Tab-separated table of C-alpha atoms in Angstrom:
chain	number	residue	atom	x	y	z
E	1	MET	CA	49.863	23.756	-3.503
E	2	ASN	CA	46.280	22.563	-3.423
E	3	ALA	CA	45.102	19.471	-1.556
E	4	SER	CA	45.612	17.111	-4.510
E	5	GLU	CA	49.127	18.360	-5.046
E	6	ILE	CA	50.019	17.990	-1.377
E	7	CYS	CA	48.693	14.434	-1.356
E	8	ALA	CA	50.557	13.637	-4.561
E	9	SER	CA	53.811	14.872	-3.088
E	10	ILE	CA	53.633	13.034	0.239
E	11	SER	CA	51.857	9.814	-0.711
E	12	PRO	CA	54.901	8.139	-2.315
E	13	SER	CA	56.826	8.525	0.936
E	14	LEU	CA	54.083	7.162	3.129
E	15	PRO	CA	53.253	3.468	3.517
E	16	ALA	CA	50.198	2.266	1.643
E	17	LEU	CA	48.121	2.170	4.821
E	18	PHE	CA	48.146	5.979	5.034
E	19	GLN	CA	45.386	7.633	2.997
E	20	CYS	CA	45.452	11.267	1.968
E	21	GLU	CA	42.496	13.447	1.006
E	22	ALA	CA	41.264	17.032	1.337
E	23	ALA	CA	40.597	18.158	4.919
E	24	PRO	CA	37.195	19.634	5.866
E	25	ARG	CA	38.456	23.207	6.004
E	26	GLU	CA	42.044	23.670	4.960
E	27	GLY	CA	44.888	21.471	3.762
E	28	VAL	CA	44.774	17.683	3.696
E	29	ARG	CA	43.811	14.920	6.080
E	30	VAL	CA	46.041	11.873	6.309
E	31	ARG	CA	44.164	8.887	7.687
E	32	THR	CA	46.713	6.675	9.461
E	33	PRO	CA	46.541	3.010	10.501
E	34	LEU	CA	47.159	4.001	14.135
E	35	LEU	CA	44.419	3.739	16.731
E	36	PHE	CA	43.213	5.559	19.812
E	37	PRO	CA	42.723	3.307	22.881
E	38	ASP	CA	39.053	2.790	21.978
E	39	GLY	CA	39.848	1.803	18.379
E	40	GLY	CA	39.222	5.190	16.740
E	41	ILE	CA	41.441	5.875	13.737
E	42	VAL	CA	44.066	8.617	14.107
E	43	ASP	CA	44.026	11.433	11.540
E	44	VAL	CA	46.836	13.914	10.937
E	45	PHE	CA	46.497	17.166	8.988
E	46	VAL	CA	48.885	19.011	6.695
E	47	VAL	CA	48.415	22.696	5.893
E	48	ALA	CA	50.521	24.775	3.511
E	49	LYS	CA	51.762	28.074	4.920
E	50	LYS	CA	54.076	30.763	3.546
E	51	ASN	CA	57.130	29.510	5.415
E	52	GLY	CA	56.586	25.791	4.999
E	53	TYR	CA	53.997	23.247	6.040
E	54	VAL	CA	52.263	22.744	9.345
E	55	VAL	CA	51.570	19.181	10.408
E	56	THR	CA	49.024	18.955	13.224
E	57	ASP	CA	46.323	16.894	14.906
E	58	TYR	CA	44.019	19.947	15.235
E	59	GLY	CA	43.601	19.061	18.908
E	60	ASP	CA	42.117	15.598	18.352
E	61	ALA	CA	44.395	13.924	20.901
E	62	LEU	CA	43.421	16.135	23.824
E	63	GLY	CA	39.866	16.225	22.525
E	64	TRP	CA	39.749	12.428	22.637
E	65	LEU	CA	41.001	12.437	26.219
E	66	GLY	CA	38.335	14.943	27.182
E	67	GLN	CA	35.585	12.799	25.686
E	68	HIS	CA	36.752	9.682	27.536
E	69	SER	CA	37.429	10.966	30.996
E	70	VAL	CA	35.322	12.179	33.869
E	71	SER	CA	37.393	15.295	34.365
E	72	ASN	CA	38.197	17.341	31.318
E	73	ARG	CA	41.420	18.560	32.873
E	74	LEU	CA	44.835	16.994	32.979
E	75	SER	CA	46.662	16.736	36.264
E	76	LYS	CA	50.116	18.281	36.546
E	77	ASN	CA	51.619	14.841	36.139
E	78	GLN	CA	49.601	14.209	32.979
E	79	GLN	CA	50.537	17.621	31.604
E	80	SER	CA	54.166	16.650	32.130
E	81	MET	CA	53.566	13.503	30.120
E	82	VAL	CA	52.235	15.582	27.230
E	83	LYS	CA	55.283	17.840	27.401
E	84	ASP	CA	57.528	14.792	27.403
E	85	VAL	CA	55.837	13.456	24.271
E	86	CYS	CA	56.312	16.789	22.534
E	87	GLN	CA	59.925	16.941	23.535
E	88	THR	CA	60.706	13.417	22.326
E	89	LEU	CA	58.941	13.901	19.009
E	90	ARG	CA	60.028	17.535	18.504
E	91	LEU	CA	56.549	18.976	18.481
E	92	GLU	CA	54.869	22.030	19.965
E	93	LEU	CA	51.635	22.070	21.888
E	94	THR	CA	49.947	25.123	20.398
E	95	GLN	CA	46.459	26.005	21.671
E	96	GLY	CA	45.870	22.352	22.462
E	97	GLN	CA	47.133	21.103	19.096
E	98	LEU	CA	50.129	18.805	18.644
E	99	THR	CA	52.012	20.588	15.892
E	100	ARG	CA	55.217	20.695	13.911
E	101	SER	CA	55.581	23.827	11.859
E	102	LYS	CA	57.885	25.067	9.077
E	103	VAL	CA	58.140	21.566	7.668
E	104	ARG	CA	59.823	21.197	4.313
E	105	LEU	CA	58.194	19.202	1.567
E	106	ASN	CA	60.801	16.452	1.749
E	107	ASP	CA	60.205	16.036	5.478
E	108	LEU	CA	56.416	15.876	5.374
E	109	ALA	CA	56.049	12.095	5.501
E	110	VAL	CA	58.263	11.801	8.579
E	111	ALA	CA	56.416	14.648	10.263
E	112	VAL	CA	53.070	12.965	9.596
E	113	VAL	CA	54.254	9.707	11.166
E	114	GLU	CA	55.703	11.483	14.198
E	115	VAL	CA	52.623	13.602	14.848
E	116	ALA	CA	50.522	10.427	14.568
E	117	GLN	CA	52.763	8.716	17.090
E	118	ALA	CA	52.390	11.692	19.418
E	119	VAL	CA	48.600	11.471	19.169
E	120	VAL	CA	48.733	7.822	20.223
E	121	ARG	CA	51.105	8.493	23.102
E	122	VAL	CA	49.048	11.407	24.398
E	123	SER	CA	45.796	9.484	24.170
E	124	ASP	CA	47.421	6.640	26.111
E	125	ILE	CA	47.465	9.006	29.082
E	126	TRP	CA	43.901	7.726	29.440
E	127	PHE	CA	45.363	4.611	31.108
E	128	THR	CA	46.664	6.768	33.957
E	129	MET	CA	43.241	8.199	34.696
E	130	ARG	CA	41.745	6.549	37.728
E	131	SER	CA	38.142	5.589	37.963
E	132	ARG	CA	36.318	5.199	41.203
E	133	SER	CA	35.188	1.718	42.066
E	134	THR	CA	31.556	1.052	41.250
E	135	GLN	CA	31.670	-2.181	43.221
E	136	PRO	CA	32.799	-1.809	46.808
E	137	THR	CA	31.216	-5.211	47.386
E	138	ALA	CA	33.710	-6.720	44.941
E	139	GLU	CA	36.510	-5.329	47.102
E	140	ALA	CA	34.838	-6.832	50.173
E	141	VAL	CA	34.580	-10.236	48.466
E	142	ASP	CA	38.230	-9.978	47.465
E	143	LYS	CA	39.208	-9.314	51.059
E	144	TRP	CA	37.004	-12.116	52.404
E	145	LEU	CA	38.444	-14.705	50.007
E	146	ARG	CA	41.912	-13.785	51.214
E	147	THR	CA	40.958	-14.246	54.850
E	148	LYS	CA	39.545	-17.668	53.954
E	149	SER	CA	42.772	-18.511	52.110
E	150	ILE	CA	40.818	-19.369	48.962
E	151	ARG	CA	42.931	-18.908	45.856
E	152	PHE	CA	41.309	-16.715	43.228
E	153	ALA	CA	41.744	-14.550	40.167
E	154	ARG	CA	39.646	-11.486	39.406
E	155	ASP	CA	38.056	-10.208	36.199
E	156	VAL	CA	38.756	-13.388	34.288
E	157	GLN	CA	37.721	-13.744	30.657
E	158	ILE	CA	36.056	-17.100	29.953
E	159	GLN	CA	35.247	-18.333	26.453
E	160	GLY	CA	31.668	-19.574	26.140
E	161	ARG	CA	30.055	-21.114	23.076
E	162	SER	CA	29.479	-17.815	21.293
E	163	ARG	CA	31.693	-15.196	22.973
E	164	ARG	CA	33.954	-14.314	25.862
E	165	TRP	CA	32.457	-13.439	29.239
E	166	ARG	CA	33.978	-11.503	32.080
E	167	ILE	CA	33.736	-13.370	35.382
E	168	ASP	CA	34.249	-11.478	38.619
E	169	PHE	CA	36.105	-14.249	40.455
E	170	GLU	CA	37.536	-17.621	39.529
E	171	THR	CA	38.282	-19.534	42.725
E	172	GLN	CA	40.178	-22.742	43.447
E	173	ALA	CA	39.567	-24.722	46.648
E	174	TYR	CA	39.936	-28.431	47.460
E	175	GLY	CA	40.134	-29.430	43.814
E	176	GLN	CA	37.078	-27.431	42.874
E	177	THR	CA	37.005	-24.500	40.489
E	178	SER	CA	34.205	-21.962	40.800
E	179	LEU	CA	33.271	-19.159	38.440
E	180	VAL	CA	31.591	-16.451	40.492
E	181	ARG	CA	29.488	-13.707	38.976
E	182	LEU	CA	28.730	-10.889	41.402
E	183	LEU	CA	25.380	-9.148	40.998
E	184	THR	CA	25.478	-5.820	42.742
E	185	THR	CA	23.620	-2.599	42.140
E	186	ARG	CA	21.860	0.171	44.059
E	187	ALA	CA	19.353	0.697	41.273
E	188	LYS	CA	16.273	-1.501	41.385
E	189	GLY	CA	15.683	-0.647	37.734
E	190	ALA	CA	18.947	-2.324	36.785
E	191	THR	CA	18.239	-5.721	38.319
E	192	ARG	CA	16.286	-7.208	35.447
E	193	ARG	CA	18.998	-6.496	32.914
E	194	MET	CA	21.699	-7.736	35.229
E	195	VAL	CA	19.895	-11.031	35.822
E	196	GLU	CA	19.208	-11.453	32.102
E	197	HIS	CA	22.861	-10.868	31.317
E	198	ALA	CA	23.926	-13.369	33.954
E	199	VAL	CA	21.499	-15.983	32.610
E	200	ALA	CA	22.805	-15.445	29.082
E	201	GLY	CA	26.344	-15.924	30.319
E	202	TRP	CA	25.695	-19.103	32.235
E	203	VAL	CA	23.738	-20.595	29.335
E	204	ASP	CA	26.556	-19.791	26.955
E	205	MET	CA	29.088	-21.350	29.320
E	206	ARG	CA	27.049	-24.458	29.998
E	207	ASN	CA	29.410	-26.500	27.858
E	208	LEU	CA	32.188	-25.789	30.334
E	209	ARG	CA	30.273	-27.288	33.210
E	210	GLU	CA	29.510	-30.323	31.121
E	211	SER	CA	33.102	-30.821	30.041
E	212	GLU	CA	34.959	-29.919	33.224
E	213	ARG	CA	34.482	-31.915	36.372
E	214	GLY	CA	34.581	-30.003	39.574
E	215	LEU	CA	33.470	-26.750	37.968
E	216	THR	CA	30.758	-24.778	39.752
E	217	LEU	CA	28.967	-21.731	38.416
E	218	VAL	CA	27.968	-19.328	41.189
E	219	SER	CA	25.717	-16.276	41.113
E	220	LEU	CA	26.597	-14.193	44.154
E	221	PHE	CA	23.936	-11.621	45.010
E	222	ASP	CA	24.891	-8.512	46.917
E	223	ASP	CA	21.768	-8.548	49.058
E	224	THR	CA	22.996	-5.787	51.356
E	225	LYS	CA	20.811	-3.558	49.202
E	226	ASP	CA	17.160	-4.483	49.074
E	227	VAL	CA	16.742	-4.480	45.292
E	228	TRP	CA	16.436	-8.171	44.413
E	229	SER	CA	13.221	-10.157	44.104
E	230	GLU	CA	12.548	-13.867	44.485
E	231	SER	CA	12.106	-14.052	40.746
E	232	ASP	CA	15.734	-12.927	40.264
E	233	PHE	CA	16.993	-15.818	42.389
E	234	ARG	CA	14.695	-18.335	40.688
E	235	GLN	CA	15.838	-17.328	37.222
E	236	LEU	CA	19.452	-17.928	38.076
E	237	GLU	CA	19.129	-21.011	40.270
E	238	ILE	CA	18.310	-23.047	37.162
E	239	HIS	CA	21.740	-22.257	35.749
E	240	SER	CA	23.984	-21.745	38.757
E	241	GLU	CA	24.393	-22.051	42.487
E	242	ILE	CA	22.844	-19.118	44.309
E	243	ALA	CA	24.840	-17.411	47.033
E	244	LYS	CA	24.066	-14.273	49.000
E	245	TRP	CA	26.662	-11.966	50.389
E	246	SER	CA	24.778	-11.716	53.683
E	247	GLN	CA	25.164	-15.506	54.081
E	248	ARG	CA	28.883	-15.898	53.765
E	249	GLU	CA	29.192	-19.314	55.348
E	250	GLN	CA	26.862	-20.756	52.759
E	251	PHE	CA	28.949	-19.039	50.049
E	252	ASN	CA	32.045	-20.604	51.600
E	253	ARG	CA	30.443	-24.058	51.481
E	254	ILE	CA	29.555	-23.642	47.807
E	255	LEU	CA	33.125	-22.702	46.958
E	256	THR	CA	34.784	-25.434	48.982
E	257	MET	CA	32.398	-28.344	48.879
E	258	GLY	CA	30.428	-27.851	45.687
O	1	MET	CA	36.952	-1.380	38.231
O	2	THR	CA	34.269	-1.886	35.630
O	3	LEU	CA	30.599	-1.463	34.962
O	4	SER	CA	28.590	-4.652	34.531
O	5	GLN	CA	26.919	-5.257	31.200
O	6	GLY	CA	23.545	-5.530	32.846
O	7	GLU	CA	23.898	-2.200	34.585
O	8	TYR	CA	25.080	-0.568	31.366
O	9	GLN	CA	22.092	-1.917	29.441
O	10	ALA	CA	19.755	-0.749	32.192
O	11	ILE	CA	21.173	2.763	31.864
O	12	ILE	CA	20.642	2.779	28.104
O	13	ASP	CA	17.125	1.370	28.397
O	14	ASP	CA	16.091	3.750	31.165
O	15	GLN	CA	13.343	5.977	29.777
O	16	SER	CA	13.548	8.458	32.616
O	17	LYS	CA	16.817	9.992	31.391
O	18	VAL	CA	16.284	13.695	30.798
O	19	ILE	CA	18.323	16.831	30.181
O	20	THR	CA	16.322	19.857	31.191
O	21	ALA	CA	18.818	22.641	30.524
O	22	ASP	CA	19.494	24.399	27.257
O	23	ILE	CA	22.743	23.216	25.709
O	24	VAL	CA	25.200	25.995	25.024
O	25	TRP	CA	28.413	25.257	23.181
O	26	ARG	CA	31.499	27.000	24.558
O	27	ARG	CA	34.964	27.345	23.179
O	28	SER	CA	37.141	24.514	24.505
O	29	ARG	CA	39.520	25.685	27.200
O	30	GLN	CA	42.253	23.400	25.971
O	31	ILE	CA	41.786	23.337	22.212
O	32	LEU	CA	40.889	26.776	20.998
O	33	SER	CA	39.685	25.608	17.586
O	34	ALA	CA	37.095	23.300	19.156
O	35	MET	CA	33.820	23.766	21.011
O	36	GLU	CA	32.345	21.682	23.798
O	37	PHE	CA	29.613	21.387	26.385
O	38	ARG	CA	28.779	19.303	29.417
O	39	VAL	CA	25.320	18.695	30.880
O	40	ASN	CA	23.982	16.435	33.612
O	41	ILE	CA	21.572	13.654	32.728
O	42	ASN	CA	18.832	13.436	35.352
O	43	ASN	CA	17.273	10.007	35.906
O	44	GLU	CA	15.068	8.316	38.477
O	45	GLU	CA	17.523	5.595	39.380
O	46	GLY	CA	20.275	8.023	40.255
O	47	TYR	CA	22.809	6.715	37.747
O	48	PRO	CA	25.831	9.032	37.965
O	49	ILE	CA	25.959	9.988	34.291
O	50	PHE	CA	26.422	13.151	32.284
O	51	LEU	CA	26.805	14.052	28.646
O	52	ARG	CA	29.704	15.747	26.935
O	53	GLY	CA	29.749	17.163	23.405
O	54	TRP	CA	32.788	18.032	21.327
O	55	TYR	CA	32.895	19.727	17.954
O	56	ASN	CA	36.046	20.475	15.972
O	57	PRO	CA	35.301	22.046	12.580
O	58	ASP	CA	39.000	22.074	11.632
O	59	SER	CA	39.344	18.298	11.855
O	60	GLY	CA	35.736	17.657	10.869
O	61	LYS	CA	34.758	15.808	14.042
O	62	LEU	CA	31.672	15.751	16.234
O	63	SER	CA	31.163	13.551	19.305
O	64	TYR	CA	28.440	13.079	21.881
O	65	SER	CA	29.471	10.927	24.846
O	66	ILE	CA	27.591	9.560	27.834
O	67	ILE	CA	30.082	9.475	30.680
O	68	HIS	CA	29.627	7.482	33.867
O	69	ARG	CA	31.336	9.240	36.765
O	70	ASN	CA	32.941	6.033	37.966
O	71	VAL	CA	34.230	4.480	34.729
O	72	GLY	CA	34.373	7.140	32.002
O	73	ARG	CA	32.697	6.980	28.596
O	74	ILE	CA	30.155	4.175	28.291
O	75	TYR	CA	28.383	5.203	25.097
O	76	GLY	CA	29.220	7.641	22.355
O	77	LEU	CA	28.423	8.789	18.873
O	78	ASP	CA	31.417	9.835	16.755
O	79	LEU	CA	31.247	11.505	13.357
O	80	GLY	CA	34.199	12.322	11.122
O	81	ALA	CA	36.508	9.488	12.166
O	82	GLU	CA	36.639	5.817	11.307
O	83	HIS	CA	36.926	3.077	13.896
O	84	ARG	CA	38.446	-0.389	14.077
O	85	ASN	CA	36.770	-2.982	16.287
O	86	PRO	CA	38.804	-5.446	18.366
O	87	ASP	CA	38.009	-8.123	15.773
O	88	GLY	CA	39.729	-6.020	13.092
O	89	ARG	CA	36.583	-4.903	11.286
O	90	LEU	CA	36.622	-1.302	10.065
O	91	ILE	CA	33.572	0.796	10.945
O	92	GLY	CA	32.767	3.977	9.020
O	93	GLU	CA	32.966	7.662	9.789
O	94	THR	CA	29.634	7.687	11.599
O	95	HIS	CA	29.724	5.132	14.375
O	96	LYS	CA	28.476	4.512	17.866
O	97	ASN	CA	30.738	3.126	20.559
O	98	TYR	CA	29.056	1.060	23.239
O	99	TRP	CA	30.080	-0.550	26.503
O	100	TRP	CA	31.036	-4.202	26.453
O	101	GLU	CA	32.011	-5.721	29.771
O	102	GLY	CA	35.763	-6.223	29.835
O	103	ASP	CA	36.353	-4.178	26.683
O	104	HIS	CA	35.177	-0.721	27.835
O	105	ASP	CA	33.903	1.177	24.774
O	106	LYS	CA	36.116	-0.451	22.143
O	107	TRP	CA	33.236	-1.919	20.131
O	108	ALA	CA	31.358	0.229	17.633
O	109	TYR	CA	28.726	-0.176	14.942
O	110	SER	CA	27.370	1.927	12.097
O	111	PRO	CA	23.985	3.280	13.166
O	112	GLU	CA	21.260	3.615	10.579
O	113	ASP	CA	19.397	6.292	12.488
O	114	ILE	CA	22.096	8.959	12.204
O	115	THR	CA	21.752	10.517	8.772
O	116	GLU	CA	22.832	14.072	9.538
O	117	THR	CA	26.429	15.093	8.907
O	118	TRP	CA	29.198	16.087	11.303
O	119	ASN	CA	28.759	19.798	10.527
O	120	ASN	CA	25.138	19.799	11.683
O	121	PRO	CA	25.475	19.306	15.446
O	122	ILE	CA	21.854	20.152	16.181
O	123	GLY	CA	20.451	17.728	13.608
O	124	VAL	CA	22.768	14.998	14.855
O	125	TRP	CA	21.815	15.748	18.455
O	126	GLU	CA	18.123	15.194	17.810
O	127	GLN	CA	18.816	11.847	16.172
O	128	PHE	CA	21.230	10.830	18.927
O	129	CYS	CA	18.739	11.420	21.732
O	130	ASP	CA	16.114	9.162	20.173
O	131	GLU	CA	18.126	5.970	20.119
O	132	VAL	CA	19.550	6.303	23.597
O	133	ASN	CA	16.170	7.057	25.242
O	134	LEU	CA	17.233	10.535	26.230
O	135	ASN	CA	14.682	13.309	26.497
O	136	HIS	CA	16.012	16.825	26.035
O	137	SER	CA	13.370	19.235	27.195
O	138	GLY	CA	15.548	22.286	26.542
O	139	ARG	CA	17.118	23.520	23.347
O	140	MET	CA	20.549	23.098	21.786
O	141	ARG	CA	21.923	26.421	20.629
O	142	PRO	CA	24.087	26.386	17.494
O	143	PRO	CA	27.841	26.371	18.104
O	144	ILE	CA	29.241	29.762	17.238
O	145	HIS	CA	32.983	30.062	17.541
O	146	PRO	CA	34.144	33.566	18.526
O	147	GLY	CA	35.911	35.103	15.564
O	148	ARG	CA	34.425	32.639	13.128
O	149	GLN	CA	31.270	32.523	11.117
O	150	LEU	CA	28.308	30.447	12.193
O	151	VAL	CA	29.456	26.844	11.836
């Protein structure tokens, strides 16, 4: 069967969201509606062989993981997860490819769906990959807030006028809510962009301050590294309270007294 | 933990990013039909970043990814696969993923500067470097898969 014939035979069995066309080298590519964790569309491939069809991802699942992780290797635990996926979905892992072979024509549509599901499950192993903290200061702030018994939430998404913004800490103390953005970097070259981004965020969230009483916007500078200039503080003091990590009592006053 | 948007943008804007080595594609250890490479990106600020390339002629895919050692991929060019943004919009087979604070690299756009096709890794590489302010002072060698013709 050529590519058109393969597509014609499997398309009726597949939902409309699956699109079939010739693959770059051999067989057909079925574009599925399923997504990788970053939003990439999952493709599955069907190749005609003498003893049936092979349905495979051509290694895209493990390739995706390699492109999105610091280490290109899976730990033993992660390898076990891949084996578990293959076992559940009755697939083989052949030279890094998730594959079902000797598939009959009538079973092609099911095989395509199950290989696609396997690709998604394997790529979800990405969520088990740890990343090192880029912000040890954030951990220190977390710890300090706990010792001060200030209630808080971390990495909060706040809707501004035009978009959502990620805020490092949202604190609650004595009837006052504070949104704290932590500015921390070792790279002096990064400070300008960080300040500009913070300014953009506070400007976009200005409506919140106007509509909510007792809301304070706080720019907390990690001044343990000597990268900030006076101009950085001045730019942000128009839009927020300025706090410095080296002056924790002042930071405490901002959070608790406004 | 995450990378701040400001720090990400500073990395992209940084003109001192340079790869001095020649880039040599090697057969992927995991996926024998694919080829890959990894090179360090030197820069004056000491950002812990490197670049990884992946090329799979069987599935028709080519990717170049800037990876930050602490958070993973922060910027990438993908050819041969479509993408759906968190707002539901479908982006075409040539797209660039970028870092957005809180969303990792889930957002992508169709770049106008990438006109080469997925099966021309060297042509794509030259176009990729321009937009991301990356200077490659070495040479990219063509990917040649053992047992296959020049791809």
